Amino acid sequence: MTIQDMVRVLNAHVLLGEDKLSTPVYTACCSDLMSDVLAFVDEKTVLITGLTNPHVVRTSEMLDLKCLVFVRGKVPNEEILESAAEQDLVVITTKATAFTACGLLYQEGLRGVPVPLEWDSED
Amino acid sequence: MAMMELMKAVYPVEAADYTSAGSASADIKRRLKKLGITGDVLRRVAVASYEVELNLVIHSLGGELDLVVYPEYVQLVSSDRGPGIPDLSLAMREGWSTANDEARSLGFGAGMGLPNMKRNADEFDIQSTVGVGTNITMRFRLA
Ligand SMILES: Nc1ncnc2c1ncn2[C@@H]1O[C@H](COP(=O)(O)OP(=O)(O)OP(=O)(O)O)[C@@H](O)[C@H]1O
Ligand SMILES: [Mg+2]
C-alpha cells in the first residue's frame, strides 16, 4: 500500500508531506520506546507512536524512516514538525488508538518489521 | 606513521540537556553522509551515536563525543566526567536501566542502549570507574 492508503484506512490528517503520499510502504512498527525502535528496525519503515517529543523525529532521522503516525489525534508542536520537514518525513495523525491503528493497517496488508519468532537458547 | 584522518570532530554533551540531546548525532550523520558514507554503515553509526549521546545526557555528569574518520573505519569515542557504572555486566544486559522519570517520559529507559551499541559497532569497548567516569570506544569498518 501507499501512505495515501494508510491515510484513508486510518481516516488520518496529513500534517506534513502531502506531496509524498504516493510513497509505497510495506512494513511498520509501533512503540513508545525509542531505544526499542533503534534496536530492531533496520529498514525504511513507518513508526506508529503516541509520543510527540523531538526524540521521535530524531530517532526517525537516525533510521531514515518514511512516515510517522501519531495516534489518539496527537499533534506535535511546530518546532518538531519543522525538524520533521527538514528530513522530508511524512507525518500523519489519526484518532485511533495505537492498537486499533495497527490492527486496521495489518488488515489492509501492512506487516511488522520482520523479527524472528524463535527464542535464543539462553532466553 | 599514524593513519590518515579524513575527518575529525568533537562534540561536548551537557548532562540533562534533553532539548538538544541528539543534535551531535544528527550532525555526525550529516557529515558522514557528505564524506560519501551511506547505507548500512551510516545507519549503524547513527544508531550507536544516538544511543551513546543520549546516555551522556541521561546518565552522566557531562562529557564529549569524539569522532574520527579514517580510510578504513569510523571511530566514535564517548568520555564523561562520572558518575561511572558500578556493575558493567548488569549495565550491558538488555532491559537493565536506572533512567529517571524524565528520561522515561521521552521514550528512553528501555535498557537497550548499550546492547544496541555493541550490536551495531564492529568493535566495542567500555571502561568505567565509579567516581571517575565512563569511556566507550566504537569502531565501524568502512567496506
Ligand atoms: N555514561 C554513563 N554514565 C553512567 N551510567 C551509565 C552511562 N551509560 C549507561 N549507564 C548505565 O547503564 C544503564 C544501561 O544503559 P542503556 O543505554 O543500555 O539503557 P538506558 O539508557 O537505561 O535505556 P535506553 O538506552 O534503552 O533508553 C543505564 O540505565 C545507566 O545505569
Ligand atoms: Mg541508553
PDB file of N, CA and C in Angstrom, chain A residues 11-110:
ATOM      1  N   ASN A  11      -8.331   7.195   8.500  1.00  0.00           N
ATOM      2  CA  ASN A  11      -9.044   8.479   8.497  1.00  0.00           C
ATOM      3  C   ASN A  11      -8.160   9.566   9.113  1.00  0.00           C
ATOM      4  N   ALA A  12      -6.925   9.598   8.639  1.00  0.00           N
ATOM      5  CA  ALA A  12      -5.901  10.454   9.251  1.00  0.00           C
ATOM      6  C   ALA A  12      -5.865  11.849   8.640  1.00  0.00           C
ATOM      7  N   HIS A  13      -5.328  12.774   9.394  1.00  0.00           N
ATOM      8  CA  HIS A  13      -4.999  14.094   8.874  1.00  0.00           C
ATOM      9  C   HIS A  13      -3.520  14.113   8.514  1.00  0.00           C
ATOM     10  N   VAL A  14      -3.203  14.690   7.364  1.00  0.00           N
ATOM     11  CA  VAL A  14      -1.799  14.792   6.952  1.00  0.00           C
ATOM     12  C   VAL A  14      -1.226  16.089   7.508  1.00  0.00           C
ATOM     13  N   LEU A  15      -0.198  15.994   8.343  1.00  0.00           N
ATOM     14  CA  LEU A  15       0.401  17.185   8.944  1.00  0.00           C
ATOM     15  C   LEU A  15       1.580  17.679   8.121  1.00  0.00           C
ATOM     16  N   LEU A  16       2.173  16.746   7.357  1.00  0.00           N
ATOM     17  CA  LEU A  16       3.399  17.069   6.629  1.00  0.00           C
ATOM     18  C   LEU A  16       3.606  16.062   5.503  1.00  0.00           C
ATOM     19  N   GLY A  17       4.040  16.530   4.363  1.00  0.00           N
ATOM     20  CA  GLY A  17       4.434  15.620   3.295  1.00  0.00           C
ATOM     21  C   GLY A  17       3.299  15.255   2.349  1.00  0.00           C
ATOM     22  N   GLU A  18       2.380  16.169   2.167  1.00  0.00           N
ATOM     23  CA  GLU A  18       1.247  15.975   1.262  1.00  0.00           C
ATOM     24  C   GLU A  18       1.711  15.503  -0.121  1.00  0.00           C
ATOM     25  N   ASP A  19       2.904  15.959  -0.537  1.00  0.00           N
ATOM     26  CA  ASP A  19       3.421  15.642  -1.870  1.00  0.00           C
ATOM     27  C   ASP A  19       4.060  14.244  -1.951  1.00  0.00           C
ATOM     28  N   LYS A  20       4.163  13.554  -0.804  1.00  0.00           N
ATOM     29  CA  LYS A  20       4.846  12.255  -0.817  1.00  0.00           C
ATOM     30  C   LYS A  20       3.913  11.100  -0.469  1.00  0.00           C
ATOM     31  N   LEU A  21       2.609  11.311  -0.600  1.00  0.00           N
ATOM     32  CA  LEU A  21       1.644  10.302  -0.166  1.00  0.00           C
ATOM     33  C   LEU A  21       1.639   9.069  -1.071  1.00  0.00           C
ATOM     34  N   SER A  22       2.223   9.181  -2.249  1.00  0.00           N
ATOM     35  CA  SER A  22       2.253   8.008  -3.141  1.00  0.00           C
ATOM     36  C   SER A  22       3.409   7.065  -2.810  1.00  0.00           C
ATOM     37  N   THR A  23       4.215   7.407  -1.809  1.00  0.00           N
ATOM     38  CA  THR A  23       5.322   6.538  -1.391  1.00  0.00           C
ATOM     39  C   THR A  23       4.792   5.177  -0.951  1.00  0.00           C
ATOM     40  N   PRO A  24       5.357   4.081  -1.502  1.00  0.00           N
ATOM     41  CA  PRO A  24       4.895   2.757  -1.058  1.00  0.00           C
ATOM     42  C   PRO A  24       5.429   2.407   0.330  1.00  0.00           C
ATOM     43  N   VAL A  25       4.614   1.685   1.099  1.00  0.00           N
ATOM     44  CA  VAL A  25       5.044   1.203   2.421  1.00  0.00           C
ATOM     45  C   VAL A  25       4.749  -0.285   2.513  1.00  0.00           C
ATOM     46  N   TYR A  26       5.650  -1.020   3.135  1.00  0.00           N
ATOM     47  CA  TYR A  26       5.493  -2.466   3.249  1.00  0.00           C
ATOM     48  C   TYR A  26       5.428  -2.922   4.695  1.00  0.00           C
ATOM     49  N   THR A  27       6.178  -2.194   5.570  1.00  0.00           N
ATOM     50  CA  THR A  27       6.246  -2.606   6.972  1.00  0.00           C
ATOM     51  C   THR A  27       6.038  -1.397   7.882  1.00  0.00           C
ATOM     52  N   ALA A  28       5.733  -1.707   9.150  1.00  0.00           N
ATOM     53  CA  ALA A  28       5.587  -0.652  10.151  1.00  0.00           C
ATOM     54  C   ALA A  28       6.023  -1.194  11.495  1.00  0.00           C
ATOM     55  N   CYS A  29       6.269  -0.277  12.441  1.00  0.00           N
ATOM     56  CA  CYS A  29       6.485  -0.707  13.817  1.00  0.00           C
ATOM     57  C   CYS A  29       5.747   0.256  14.722  1.00  0.00           C
ATOM     58  N   CYS A  30       5.431  -0.193  15.913  1.00  0.00           N
ATOM     59  CA  CYS A  30       4.651   0.617  16.836  1.00  0.00           C
ATOM     60  C   CYS A  30       5.303   0.546  18.203  1.00  0.00           C
ATOM     61  N   SER A  31       5.777   1.687  18.704  1.00  0.00           N
ATOM     62  CA  SER A  31       6.437   1.689  20.012  1.00  0.00           C
ATOM     63  C   SER A  31       6.527   3.096  20.562  1.00  0.00           C
ATOM     64  N   ASP A  32       6.550   3.188  21.897  1.00  0.00           N
ATOM     65  CA  ASP A  32       6.843   4.461  22.558  1.00  0.00           C
ATOM     66  C   ASP A  32       8.235   4.438  23.167  1.00  0.00           C
ATOM     67  N   LEU A  33       8.946   3.362  22.932  1.00  0.00           N
ATOM     68  CA  LEU A  33      10.305   3.234  23.472  1.00  0.00           C
ATOM     69  C   LEU A  33      11.293   3.406  22.324  1.00  0.00           C
ATOM     70  N   MET A  34      11.971   4.548  22.314  1.00  0.00           N
ATOM     71  CA  MET A  34      12.832   4.855  21.175  1.00  0.00           C
ATOM     72  C   MET A  34      14.004   3.891  21.060  1.00  0.00           C
ATOM     73  N   SER A  35      14.573   3.458  22.174  1.00  0.00           N
ATOM     74  CA  SER A  35      15.698   2.516  22.093  1.00  0.00           C
ATOM     75  C   SER A  35      15.256   1.174  21.548  1.00  0.00           C
ATOM     76  N   ASP A  36      14.009   0.838  21.805  1.00  0.00           N
ATOM     77  CA  ASP A  36      13.475  -0.397  21.262  1.00  0.00           C
ATOM     78  C   ASP A  36      13.369  -0.288  19.739  1.00  0.00           C
ATOM     79  N   VAL A  37      12.886   0.841  19.280  1.00  0.00           N
ATOM     80  CA  VAL A  37      12.791   1.076  17.838  1.00  0.00           C
ATOM     81  C   VAL A  37      14.193   1.019  17.228  1.00  0.00           C
ATOM     82  N   LEU A  38      15.141   1.678  17.894  1.00  0.00           N
ATOM     83  CA  LEU A  38      16.516   1.699  17.388  1.00  0.00           C
ATOM     84  C   LEU A  38      17.129   0.306  17.402  1.00  0.00           C
ATOM     85  N   ALA A  39      16.601  -0.581  18.253  1.00  0.00           N
ATOM     86  CA  ALA A  39      17.180  -1.919  18.383  1.00  0.00           C
ATOM     87  C   ALA A  39      16.746  -2.857  17.269  1.00  0.00           C
ATOM     88  N   PHE A  40      15.501  -2.787  16.834  1.00  0.00           N
ATOM     89  CA  PHE A  40      15.075  -3.835  15.898  1.00  0.00           C
ATOM     90  C   PHE A  40      14.736  -3.341  14.502  1.00  0.00           C
ATOM     91  N   VAL A  41      14.713  -2.026  14.306  1.00  0.00           N
ATOM     92  CA  VAL A  41      14.350  -1.536  12.978  1.00  0.00           C
ATOM     93  C   VAL A  41      15.593  -1.351  12.125  1.00  0.00           C
ATOM     94  N   ASP A  42      15.631  -1.998  10.970  1.00  0.00           N
ATOM     95  CA  ASP A  42      16.780  -1.749  10.104  1.00  0.00           C
ATOM     96  C   ASP A  42      16.343  -1.528   8.672  1.00  0.00           C
ATOM     97  N   GLU A  43      15.172  -0.968   8.516  1.00  0.00           N
ATOM     98  CA  GLU A  43      14.759  -0.640   7.163  1.00  0.00           C
ATOM     99  C   GLU A  43      13.926   0.637   7.201  1.00  0.00           C
ATOM    100  N   LYS A  44      13.721   1.202   6.027  1.00  0.00           N
ATOM    101  CA  LYS A  44      12.985   2.466   5.949  1.00  0.00           C
ATOM    102  C   LYS A  44      11.507   2.163   6.111  1.00  0.00           C
ATOM    103  N   THR A  45      11.019   2.326   7.326  1.00  0.00           N
ATOM    104  CA  THR A  45       9.688   1.866   7.617  1.00  0.00           C
ATOM    105  C   THR A  45       8.821   2.997   8.182  1.00  0.00           C
ATOM    106  N   VAL A  46       7.686   2.599   8.758  1.00  0.00           N
ATOM    107  CA  VAL A  46       6.731   3.549   9.324  1.00  0.00           C
ATOM    108  C   VAL A  46       6.750   3.370  10.837  1.00  0.00           C
ATOM    109  N   LEU A  47       6.740   4.470  11.581  1.00  0.00           N
ATOM    110  CA  LEU A  47       6.665   4.370  13.047  1.00  0.00           C
ATOM    111  C   LEU A  47       5.321   4.899  13.525  1.00  0.00           C
ATOM    112  N   ILE A  48       4.602   4.034  14.244  1.00  0.00           N
ATOM    113  CA  ILE A  48       3.328   4.414  14.854  1.00  0.00           C
ATOM    114  C   ILE A  48       3.609   4.632  16.333  1.00  0.00           C
ATOM    115  N   THR A  49       3.286   5.819  16.852  1.00  0.00           N
ATOM    116  CA  THR A  49       3.654   6.113  18.232  1.00  0.00           C
ATOM    117  C   THR A  49       2.687   7.097  18.886  1.00  0.00           C
ATOM    118  N   GLY A  50       2.666   7.070  20.198  1.00  0.00           N
ATOM    119  CA  GLY A  50       1.862   8.026  20.956  1.00  0.00           C
ATOM    120  C   GLY A  50       2.719   9.134  21.547  1.00  0.00           C
ATOM    121  N   LEU A  51       4.029   9.066  21.294  1.00  0.00           N
ATOM    122  CA  LEU A  51       4.942  10.087  21.820  1.00  0.00           C
ATOM    123  C   LEU A  51       5.097  11.202  20.806  1.00  0.00           C
ATOM    124  N   THR A  52       5.034  12.441  21.265  1.00  0.00           N
ATOM    125  CA  THR A  52       5.206  13.557  20.320  1.00  0.00           C
ATOM    126  C   THR A  52       6.341  14.475  20.748  1.00  0.00           C
ATOM    127  N   ASN A  53       7.453  13.913  21.187  1.00  0.00           N
ATOM    128  CA  ASN A  53       8.578  14.786  21.562  1.00  0.00           C
ATOM    129  C   ASN A  53       9.641  14.785  20.466  1.00  0.00           C
ATOM    130  N   PRO A  54      10.646  15.692  20.575  1.00  0.00           N
ATOM    131  CA  PRO A  54      11.647  15.818  19.499  1.00  0.00           C
ATOM    132  C   PRO A  54      12.405  14.522  19.220  1.00  0.00           C
ATOM    133  N   HIS A  55      12.450  13.623  20.216  1.00  0.00           N
ATOM    134  CA  HIS A  55      13.253  12.415  20.023  1.00  0.00           C
ATOM    135  C   HIS A  55      12.628  11.412  19.076  1.00  0.00           C
ATOM    136  N   VAL A  56      11.321  11.529  18.902  1.00  0.00           N
ATOM    137  CA  VAL A  56      10.652  10.668  17.930  1.00  0.00           C
ATOM    138  C   VAL A  56      11.165  11.039  16.531  1.00  0.00           C
ATOM    139  N   VAL A  57      11.289  12.336  16.293  1.00  0.00           N
ATOM    140  CA  VAL A  57      11.776  12.790  14.993  1.00  0.00           C
ATOM    141  C   VAL A  57      13.270  12.500  14.837  1.00  0.00           C
ATOM    142  N   ARG A  58      14.026  12.691  15.913  1.00  0.00           N
ATOM    143  CA  ARG A  58      15.460  12.368  15.882  1.00  0.00           C
ATOM    144  C   ARG A  58      15.675  10.886  15.585  1.00  0.00           C
ATOM    145  N   THR A  59      14.891  10.047  16.249  1.00  0.00           N
ATOM    146  CA  THR A  59      15.003   8.605  16.027  1.00  0.00           C
ATOM    147  C   THR A  59      14.687   8.285  14.562  1.00  0.00           C
ATOM    148  N   SER A  60      13.665   8.925  14.035  1.00  0.00           N
ATOM    149  CA  SER A  60      13.304   8.725  12.628  1.00  0.00           C
ATOM    150  C   SER A  60      14.443   9.142  11.707  1.00  0.00           C
ATOM    151  N   GLU A  61      15.106  10.224  12.102  1.00  0.00           N
ATOM    152  CA  GLU A  61      16.223  10.723  11.292  1.00  0.00           C
ATOM    153  C   GLU A  61      17.375   9.707  11.292  1.00  0.00           C
ATOM    154  N   MET A  62      17.678   9.158  12.466  1.00  0.00           N
ATOM    155  CA  MET A  62      18.781   8.191  12.561  1.00  0.00           C
ATOM    156  C   MET A  62      18.498   6.965  11.694  1.00  0.00           C
ATOM    157  N   LEU A  63      17.230   6.567  11.605  1.00  0.00           N
ATOM    158  CA  LEU A  63      16.868   5.338  10.901  1.00  0.00           C
ATOM    159  C   LEU A  63      16.354   5.585   9.488  1.00  0.00           C
ATOM    160  N   ASP A  64      16.316   6.852   9.058  1.00  0.00           N
ATOM    161  CA  ASP A  64      15.760   7.191   7.734  1.00  0.00           C
ATOM    162  C   ASP A  64      14.334   6.668   7.564  1.00  0.00           C
ATOM    163  N   LEU A  65      13.485   6.846   8.559  1.00  0.00           N
ATOM    164  CA  LEU A  65      12.106   6.362   8.429  1.00  0.00           C
ATOM    165  C   LEU A  65      11.353   7.196   7.398  1.00  0.00           C
ATOM    166  N   LYS A  66      10.272   6.616   6.868  1.00  0.00           N
ATOM    167  CA  LYS A  66       9.498   7.283   5.815  1.00  0.00           C
ATOM    168  C   LYS A  66       8.366   8.120   6.375  1.00  0.00           C
ATOM    169  N   CYS A  67       7.704   7.573   7.422  1.00  0.00           N
ATOM    170  CA  CYS A  67       6.450   8.172   7.836  1.00  0.00           C
ATOM    171  C   CYS A  67       6.236   7.969   9.332  1.00  0.00           C
ATOM    172  N   LEU A  68       5.746   9.013   9.977  1.00  0.00           N
ATOM    173  CA  LEU A  68       5.394   8.941  11.401  1.00  0.00           C
ATOM    174  C   LEU A  68       3.878   9.020  11.520  1.00  0.00           C
ATOM    175  N   VAL A  69       3.310   8.122  12.308  1.00  0.00           N
ATOM    176  CA  VAL A  69       1.876   8.136  12.551  1.00  0.00           C
ATOM    177  C   VAL A  69       1.641   8.395  14.038  1.00  0.00           C
ATOM    178  N   PHE A  70       1.020   9.517  14.364  1.00  0.00           N
ATOM    179  CA  PHE A  70       0.678   9.785  15.757  1.00  0.00           C
ATOM    180  C   PHE A  70      -0.740   9.307  16.012  1.00  0.00           C
ATOM    181  N   VAL A  71      -0.909   8.602  17.123  1.00  0.00           N
ATOM    182  CA  VAL A  71      -2.237   8.054  17.434  1.00  0.00           C
ATOM    183  C   VAL A  71      -2.984   8.952  18.415  1.00  0.00           C
ATOM    184  N   ARG A  72      -4.263   8.646  18.615  1.00  0.00           N
ATOM    185  CA  ARG A  72      -5.132   9.369  19.549  1.00  0.00           C
ATOM    186  C   ARG A  72      -5.211  10.855  19.213  1.00  0.00           C
ATOM    187  N   GLY A  73      -5.030  11.163  17.929  1.00  0.00           N
ATOM    188  CA  GLY A  73      -5.194  12.537  17.458  1.00  0.00           C
ATOM    189  C   GLY A  73      -4.095  13.488  17.897  1.00  0.00           C
ATOM    190  N   LYS A  74      -2.962  12.938  18.336  1.00  0.00           N
ATOM    191  CA  LYS A  74      -1.884  13.805  18.837  1.00  0.00           C
ATOM    192  C   LYS A  74      -1.213  14.569  17.699  1.00  0.00           C
ATOM    193  N   VAL A  75      -0.860  15.812  18.009  1.00  0.00           N
ATOM    194  CA  VAL A  75      -0.181  16.672  17.040  1.00  0.00           C
ATOM    195  C   VAL A  75       1.047  17.256  17.730  1.00  0.00           C
ATOM    196  N   PRO A  76       2.248  17.030  17.174  1.00  0.00           N
ATOM    197  CA  PRO A  76       3.445  17.594  17.804  1.00  0.00           C
ATOM    198  C   PRO A  76       3.505  19.106  17.596  1.00  0.00           C
ATOM    199  N   ASN A  77       4.331  19.790  18.361  1.00  0.00           N
ATOM    200  CA  ASN A  77       4.419  21.248  18.208  1.00  0.00           C
ATOM    201  C   ASN A  77       5.151  21.641  16.919  1.00  0.00           C
ATOM    202  N   GLU A  78       5.079  22.941  16.598  1.00  0.00           N
ATOM    203  CA  GLU A  78       5.642  23.491  15.359  1.00  0.00           C
ATOM    204  C   GLU A  78       7.122  23.133  15.178  1.00  0.00           C
ATOM    205  N   GLU A  79       7.868  23.291  16.266  1.00  0.00           N
ATOM    206  CA  GLU A  79       9.309  23.073  16.218  1.00  0.00           C
ATOM    207  C   GLU A  79       9.626  21.640  15.777  1.00  0.00           C
ATOM    208  N   ILE A  80       8.857  20.700  16.331  1.00  0.00           N
ATOM    209  CA  ILE A  80       9.066  19.293  15.999  1.00  0.00           C
ATOM    210  C   ILE A  80       8.681  19.039  14.543  1.00  0.00           C
ATOM    211  N   LEU A  81       7.597  19.658  14.108  1.00  0.00           N
ATOM    212  CA  LEU A  81       7.181  19.498  12.714  1.00  0.00           C
ATOM    213  C   LEU A  81       8.212  20.093  11.761  1.00  0.00           C
ATOM    214  N   GLU A  82       8.816  21.224  12.172  1.00  0.00           N
ATOM    215  CA  GLU A  82       9.846  21.826  11.327  1.00  0.00           C
ATOM    216  C   GLU A  82      11.032  20.886  11.139  1.00  0.00           C
ATOM    217  N   SER A  83      11.452  20.249  12.229  1.00  0.00           N
ATOM    218  CA  SER A  83      12.606  19.356  12.065  1.00  0.00           C
ATOM    219  C   SER A  83      12.208  18.120  11.259  1.00  0.00           C
ATOM    220  N   ALA A  84      10.954  17.712  11.361  1.00  0.00           N
ATOM    221  CA  ALA A  84      10.481  16.600  10.521  1.00  0.00           C
ATOM    222  C   ALA A  84      10.471  17.015   9.050  1.00  0.00           C
ATOM    223  N   ALA A  85      10.110  18.269   8.802  1.00  0.00           N
ATOM    224  CA  ALA A  85      10.067  18.771   7.426  1.00  0.00           C
ATOM    225  C   ALA A  85      11.461  18.778   6.808  1.00  0.00           C
ATOM    226  N   GLU A  86      12.463  19.123   7.621  1.00  0.00           N
ATOM    227  CA  GLU A  86      13.838  19.143   7.127  1.00  0.00           C
ATOM    228  C   GLU A  86      14.289  17.776   6.625  1.00  0.00           C
ATOM    229  N   GLN A  87      13.688  16.729   7.184  1.00  0.00           N
ATOM    230  CA  GLN A  87      14.085  15.374   6.765  1.00  0.00           C
ATOM    231  C   GLN A  87      13.155  14.774   5.745  1.00  0.00           C
ATOM    232  N   ASP A  88      12.220  15.562   5.240  1.00  0.00           N
ATOM    233  CA  ASP A  88      11.281  15.043   4.237  1.00  0.00           C
ATOM    234  C   ASP A  88      10.407  13.912   4.771  1.00  0.00           C
ATOM    235  N   LEU A  89      10.121  13.940   6.064  1.00  0.00           N
ATOM    236  CA  LEU A  89       9.263  12.913   6.657  1.00  0.00           C
ATOM    237  C   LEU A  89       7.799  13.221   6.346  1.00  0.00           C
ATOM    238  N   VAL A  90       7.021  12.168   6.149  1.00  0.00           N
ATOM    239  CA  VAL A  90       5.570  12.348   6.089  1.00  0.00           C
ATOM    240  C   VAL A  90       5.056  12.169   7.514  1.00  0.00           C
ATOM    241  N   VAL A  91       4.216  13.076   7.986  1.00  0.00           N
ATOM    242  CA  VAL A  91       3.677  12.979   9.350  1.00  0.00           C
ATOM    243  C   VAL A  91       2.161  13.032   9.278  1.00  0.00           C
ATOM    244  N   ILE A  92       1.520  11.994   9.835  1.00  0.00           N
ATOM    245  CA  ILE A  92       0.057  11.979   9.848  1.00  0.00           C
ATOM    246  C   ILE A  92      -0.445  11.705  11.268  1.00  0.00           C
ATOM    247  N   THR A  93      -1.680  12.078  11.544  1.00  0.00           N
ATOM    248  CA  THR A  93      -2.253  11.822  12.860  1.00  0.00           C
ATOM    249  C   THR A  93      -3.640  11.205  12.690  1.00  0.00           C
ATOM    250  N   THR A  94      -3.918  10.195  13.538  1.00  0.00           N
ATOM    251  CA  THR A  94      -5.199   9.509  13.478  1.00  0.00           C
ATOM    252  C   THR A  94      -5.858   9.529  14.850  1.00  0.00           C
ATOM    253  N   LYS A  95      -7.177   9.501  14.869  1.00  0.00           N
ATOM    254  CA  LYS A  95      -7.904   9.455  16.137  1.00  0.00           C
ATOM    255  C   LYS A  95      -7.799   8.076  16.794  1.00  0.00           C
ATOM    256  N   ALA A  96      -7.442   7.065  15.996  1.00  0.00           N
ATOM    257  CA  ALA A  96      -7.411   5.691  16.515  1.00  0.00           C
ATOM    258  C   ALA A  96      -6.370   5.525  17.626  1.00  0.00           C
ATOM    259  N   THR A  97      -6.590   4.547  18.500  1.00  0.00           N
ATOM    260  CA  THR A  97      -5.561   4.181  19.476  1.00  0.00           C
ATOM    261  C   THR A  97      -4.464   3.419  18.740  1.00  0.00           C
ATOM    262  N   ALA A  98      -3.321   3.220  19.410  1.00  0.00           N
ATOM    263  CA  ALA A  98      -2.210   2.503  18.788  1.00  0.00           C
ATOM    264  C   ALA A  98      -2.660   1.109  18.355  1.00  0.00           C
ATOM    265  N   PHE A  99      -3.364   0.411  19.233  1.00  0.00           N
ATOM    266  CA  PHE A  99      -3.805  -0.959  18.922  1.00  0.00           C
ATOM    267  C   PHE A  99      -4.699  -0.975  17.683  1.00  0.00           C
ATOM    268  N   THR A 100      -5.679  -0.089  17.672  1.00  0.00           N
ATOM    269  CA  THR A 100      -6.619  -0.070  16.549  1.00  0.00           C
ATOM    270  C   THR A 100      -5.919   0.347  15.254  1.00  0.00           C
ATOM    271  N   ALA A 101      -5.043   1.333  15.344  1.00  0.00           N
ATOM    272  CA  ALA A 101      -4.320   1.778  14.144  1.00  0.00           C
ATOM    273  C   ALA A 101      -3.525   0.610  13.557  1.00  0.00           C
ATOM    274  N   CYS A 102      -2.825  -0.126  14.415  1.00  0.00           N
ATOM    275  CA  CYS A 102      -2.038  -1.271  13.942  1.00  0.00           C
ATOM    276  C   CYS A 102      -2.956  -2.324  13.322  1.00  0.00           C
ATOM    277  N   GLY A 103      -4.070  -2.601  13.994  1.00  0.00           N
ATOM    278  CA  GLY A 103      -5.000  -3.617  13.506  1.00  0.00           C
ATOM    279  C   GLY A 103      -5.551  -3.259  12.138  1.00  0.00           C
ATOM    280  N   LEU A 104      -5.955  -2.022  11.983  1.00  0.00           N
ATOM    281  CA  LEU A 104      -6.520  -1.574  10.707  1.00  0.00           C
ATOM    282  C   LEU A 104      -5.490  -1.700   9.586  1.00  0.00           C
ATOM    283  N   LEU A 105      -4.266  -1.314   9.872  1.00  0.00           N
ATOM    284  CA  LEU A 105      -3.228  -1.348   8.842  1.00  0.00           C
ATOM    285  C   LEU A 105      -2.835  -2.788   8.510  1.00  0.00           C
ATOM    286  N   TYR A 106      -2.796  -3.630   9.514  1.00  0.00           N
ATOM    287  CA  TYR A 106      -2.457  -5.049   9.306  1.00  0.00           C
ATOM    288  C   TYR A 106      -3.492  -5.695   8.406  1.00  0.00           C
ATOM    289  N   GLN A 107      -4.735  -5.378   8.713  1.00  0.00           N
ATOM    290  CA  GLN A 107      -5.853  -5.919   7.942  1.00  0.00           C
ATOM    291  C   GLN A 107      -5.748  -5.544   6.453  1.00  0.00           C
ATOM    292  N   GLU A 108      -5.180  -4.371   6.214  1.00  0.00           N
ATOM    293  CA  GLU A 108      -5.041  -3.901   4.831  1.00  0.00           C
ATOM    294  C   GLU A 108      -3.778  -4.450   4.162  1.00  0.00           C
ATOM    295  N   GLY A 109      -2.976  -5.222   4.916  1.00  0.00           N
ATOM    296  CA  GLY A 109      -1.821  -5.847   4.296  1.00  0.00           C
ATOM    297  C   GLY A 109      -0.468  -5.353   4.760  1.00  0.00           C
ATOM    298  N   LEU A 110      -0.452  -4.306   5.580  1.00  0.00           N
ATOM    299  CA  LEU A 110       0.830  -3.843   6.105  1.00  0.00           C
ATOM    300  C   LEU A 110       1.328  -4.857   7.136  1.00  0.00           C
TER     301      LEU A 110
END
